[in-house]
Coordinates of C-alpha atoms in Angstrom, one line a residue:
M1 CA -16.5 -49.3 14.1
P2 CA -14.7 -50.9 17.1
P3 CA -15.8 -49.5 20.4
K4 CA -13.6 -46.9 22.0
R5 CA -11.6 -48.2 24.9
E6 CA -11.8 -46.2 28.1
T7 CA -8.5 -45.1 29.5
S8 CA -8.2 -44.2 33.2
R9 CA -5.9 -41.3 34.3
L10 CA -2.6 -42.6 35.7
T11 CA -2.3 -41.6 39.3
R12 CA 1.0 -41.7 41.3
S13 CA 1.1 -42.0 45.0
P14 CA 3.2 -39.4 46.7
G15 CA 4.9 -42.1 48.8
R16 CA 8.0 -42.6 46.7
L17 CA 8.4 -38.8 46.3
L18 CA 8.3 -38.4 50.1
A19 CA 10.7 -41.2 50.7
F20 CA 13.2 -39.7 48.2
S21 CA 12.7 -36.2 49.7
D22 CA 13.3 -37.4 53.2
G23 CA 16.5 -39.0 52.1
V24 CA 17.8 -35.8 50.6
F25 CA 16.8 -33.8 53.7
A26 CA 18.7 -36.4 55.9
I27 CA 21.8 -36.2 53.7
A28 CA 21.8 -32.4 53.7
V29 CA 21.6 -32.0 57.4
T30 CA 24.3 -34.7 57.8
L31 CA 26.7 -32.9 55.4
L32 CA 26.4 -29.7 57.5
V33 CA 28.5 -31.1 60.3
L34 CA 31.4 -31.8 57.9
E35 CA 32.1 -28.0 57.7
I36 CA 33.1 -28.1 61.4
Q37 CA 36.8 -29.1 61.4
P38 CA 38.6 -29.9 64.6
P39 CA 41.4 -27.5 65.7
H40 CA 44.9 -28.4 64.7
D41 CA 46.6 -27.1 67.9
F42 CA 45.7 -29.5 70.7
G43 CA 47.9 -27.5 73.1
R44 CA 45.3 -24.8 73.0
L45 CA 42.3 -26.9 72.4
A46 CA 39.8 -24.9 74.4
Q47 CA 40.7 -21.7 72.5
G48 CA 40.5 -23.5 69.2
L49 CA 37.1 -24.9 70.0
G50 CA 35.9 -21.5 71.0
A51 CA 37.2 -20.0 67.7
L52 CA 34.9 -22.3 65.8
W53 CA 31.8 -20.4 67.0
P54 CA 31.0 -19.2 63.4
S55 CA 30.7 -22.9 62.3
Y56 CA 28.5 -23.7 65.3
L57 CA 26.3 -20.8 64.6
A58 CA 25.9 -21.6 60.8
Y59 CA 25.5 -25.3 61.6
T60 CA 22.7 -24.7 64.1
L61 CA 20.9 -22.2 61.9
S62 CA 21.0 -24.3 58.8
F63 CA 20.1 -27.6 60.6
L64 CA 17.0 -25.9 62.1
L65 CA 16.1 -24.3 58.8
I66 CA 16.3 -27.5 56.9
G67 CA 14.3 -29.2 59.6
Q68 CA 11.7 -26.4 59.2
V69 CA 11.6 -27.0 55.4
W70 CA 11.2 -30.8 56.1
V71 CA 8.2 -30.1 58.5
N72 CA 6.5 -27.8 56.0
H73 CA 7.2 -30.2 53.2
H74 CA 5.2 -32.8 55.1
V75 CA 2.5 -30.3 55.9
M76 CA 2.1 -29.8 52.1
F77 CA 2.3 -33.4 51.0
D78 CA 0.1 -34.7 53.9
R79 CA -2.8 -33.2 51.9
V80 CA -1.8 -34.5 48.5
R81 CA -3.8 -37.4 47.0
H82 CA -1.5 -38.1 44.1
V83 CA 1.3 -36.4 42.1
D84 CA 1.9 -35.8 38.4
R85 CA 5.1 -35.2 36.4
G86 CA 4.9 -31.4 37.2
V87 CA 5.1 -32.1 40.9
L88 CA 7.9 -34.6 40.5
F89 CA 10.0 -32.1 38.5
L90 CA 9.3 -29.1 40.8
N91 CA 10.0 -31.1 43.9
T92 CA 13.3 -32.2 42.3
L93 CA 14.3 -28.6 41.8
L94 CA 13.4 -27.9 45.5
L95 CA 15.6 -30.8 46.6
M96 CA 18.4 -29.5 44.4
V97 CA 18.3 -26.2 46.3
I98 CA 18.2 -28.0 49.7
A99 CA 21.3 -30.0 48.7
F100 CA 23.1 -26.7 48.0
L101 CA 22.5 -25.4 51.6
P102 CA 25.6 -27.1 53.1
F103 CA 27.8 -25.1 50.6
S104 CA 25.9 -21.8 51.5
T105 CA 26.4 -22.7 55.2
S106 CA 30.1 -23.3 54.8
L107 CA 30.4 -20.0 52.9
L108 CA 28.7 -18.1 55.7
A109 CA 30.8 -19.7 58.4
E110 CA 34.0 -18.9 56.6
A111 CA 33.0 -15.3 56.0
L112 CA 32.1 -14.9 59.7
R113 CA 35.5 -16.4 60.7
A114 CA 37.5 -14.3 58.3
E115 CA 35.4 -11.1 58.9
Q116 CA 35.5 -10.6 55.2
G117 CA 32.9 -11.0 52.4
L118 CA 30.0 -11.1 54.9
R119 CA 27.6 -9.2 52.8
A120 CA 28.0 -11.5 49.8
S121 CA 27.9 -14.6 51.9
V122 CA 24.6 -13.5 53.6
V123 CA 23.1 -12.7 50.3
V124 CA 24.1 -16.1 48.9
Y125 CA 22.8 -17.9 52.0
G126 CA 19.5 -16.0 52.1
G127 CA 19.2 -16.3 48.3
T128 CA 19.4 -20.1 48.7
L129 CA 16.6 -20.1 51.3
W130 CA 14.5 -17.6 49.2
T131 CA 14.8 -19.9 46.2
A132 CA 13.6 -22.9 48.2
A133 CA 10.7 -20.8 49.5
A134 CA 9.8 -19.7 46.0
L135 CA 9.7 -23.3 44.8
F136 CA 7.5 -24.2 47.8
N137 CA 5.0 -21.6 46.5
I138 CA 5.3 -22.9 42.9
V139 CA 4.7 -26.5 44.0
W140 CA 1.7 -25.5 46.2
A141 CA 0.2 -23.4 43.3
H142 CA 0.6 -26.3 40.9
L143 CA -1.0 -28.8 43.4
R144 CA -4.1 -26.5 43.8
R145 CA -4.3 -25.7 40.1
A146 CA -4.1 -29.4 39.1
K147 CA -6.6 -30.4 41.8
L148 CA -4.2 -32.9 43.3
L149 CA -5.1 -32.0 46.9
D150 CA -7.2 -34.0 49.3
P151 CA -10.8 -32.8 49.1
G152 CA -10.8 -32.8 52.9
L153 CA -8.7 -29.7 52.9
G154 CA -11.2 -26.9 52.3
P155 CA -10.6 -23.4 50.9
F156 CA -9.8 -21.9 54.3
G157 CA -7.0 -24.4 55.0
A158 CA -5.6 -24.2 51.4
R159 CA -5.5 -20.4 51.7
A160 CA -3.9 -20.5 55.1
I161 CA -1.1 -22.8 53.9
G162 CA -0.6 -20.6 50.9
R163 CA -0.4 -17.5 52.9
R164 CA 2.3 -19.1 55.2
F165 CA 4.4 -20.1 52.2
A166 CA 4.0 -16.7 50.5
L167 CA 5.0 -14.8 53.7
A168 CA 8.3 -16.7 53.7
L169 CA 9.3 -14.9 50.5
V170 CA 8.8 -11.5 52.1
W171 CA 10.5 -12.5 55.4
I172 CA 13.6 -14.1 53.8
G173 CA 13.7 -11.3 51.2
S174 CA 13.8 -8.7 53.9
G175 CA 16.7 -10.6 55.5
I176 CA 18.6 -10.6 52.2
L177 CA 18.0 -6.9 51.7
V178 CA 19.1 -5.9 55.2
G179 CA 22.0 -8.4 55.0
A180 CA 23.4 -6.7 51.9
F181 CA 24.1 -3.7 54.1
V182 CA 24.2 -5.0 57.7
P183 CA 25.1 -8.7 57.5
I184 CA 24.6 -9.7 61.1
A185 CA 21.1 -8.0 61.1
G186 CA 20.2 -9.9 58.0
V187 CA 21.2 -13.2 59.6
A188 CA 19.1 -12.2 62.7
I189 CA 16.0 -11.6 60.5
I190 CA 16.4 -14.9 58.8
A191 CA 16.9 -16.7 62.2
A192 CA 13.8 -15.0 63.5
F193 CA 12.0 -16.8 60.7
L194 CA 12.5 -20.1 62.5
P195 CA 10.1 -20.2 65.5
A196 CA 7.1 -18.9 63.5
Y197 CA 7.4 -21.5 60.8
Y198 CA 7.6 -24.4 63.2
L199 CA 4.1 -23.5 64.5
P200 CA 1.1 -25.3 63.2
I201 CA -1.0 -23.5 60.5
R202 CA -4.6 -22.8 61.5
G203 CA -6.9 -24.8 59.2
E204 CA -4.3 -27.1 57.8
Y205 CA -6.5 -30.1 58.8
G206 CA -9.6 -28.5 57.4
E207 CA -11.2 -27.9 60.8
D208 CA -11.9 -24.2 60.2
D209 CA -13.7 -25.0 56.9
T210 CA -16.2 -27.0 58.9
A211 CA -16.5 -24.2 61.4
E212 CA -17.2 -21.7 58.7
Q213 CA -20.2 -23.6 57.3
P214 CA -23.6 -22.0 58.2
A215 CA -25.8 -24.0 60.6
G216 CA -28.0 -26.5 58.8
N217 CA -25.5 -27.1 56.0

């Protein structure tokens, strides 16, 4: 019988995935500004610029939120050794949701300007963010289950990152629920999500796993 040939497992570097993802994030934040249209009446330009406040608000909120997603996307993939087809597919779904955010942003700005349809617009806006957060959790769970993470990230760090991602579902979900009844309060809850998620995650570099080891180990 001919000897069996050994086949090695194909490993894909996350480099191309990150490059493609960064491109989508960059395009999404660039598209946000297209929603802000200059006033038509230049005889009352100052008033016209002031009336655009809903667009400024929605633009600022969405730009910072997409930036936050980009930051945490890097936090996640900085600890990935290689990716498989599952990660490629799930990350594509995540990027599809991010690319939808300019539309959700425009919808929110128009509803604020018209003072109509605010509840529905906040639910759509928050729902877009919640879907992105859900996909973050699914990608992270897949990475852990498929053992695609850097061994340098110990259990403490992996759990800490997972908790941060899971909390986003509750936080944004609360904003959607409140926004369905009190739209401005819902937007405020979602906006409050920003500063917390720009902060570093304790243990994301594995340092607390080392600290937790008993002396002599």
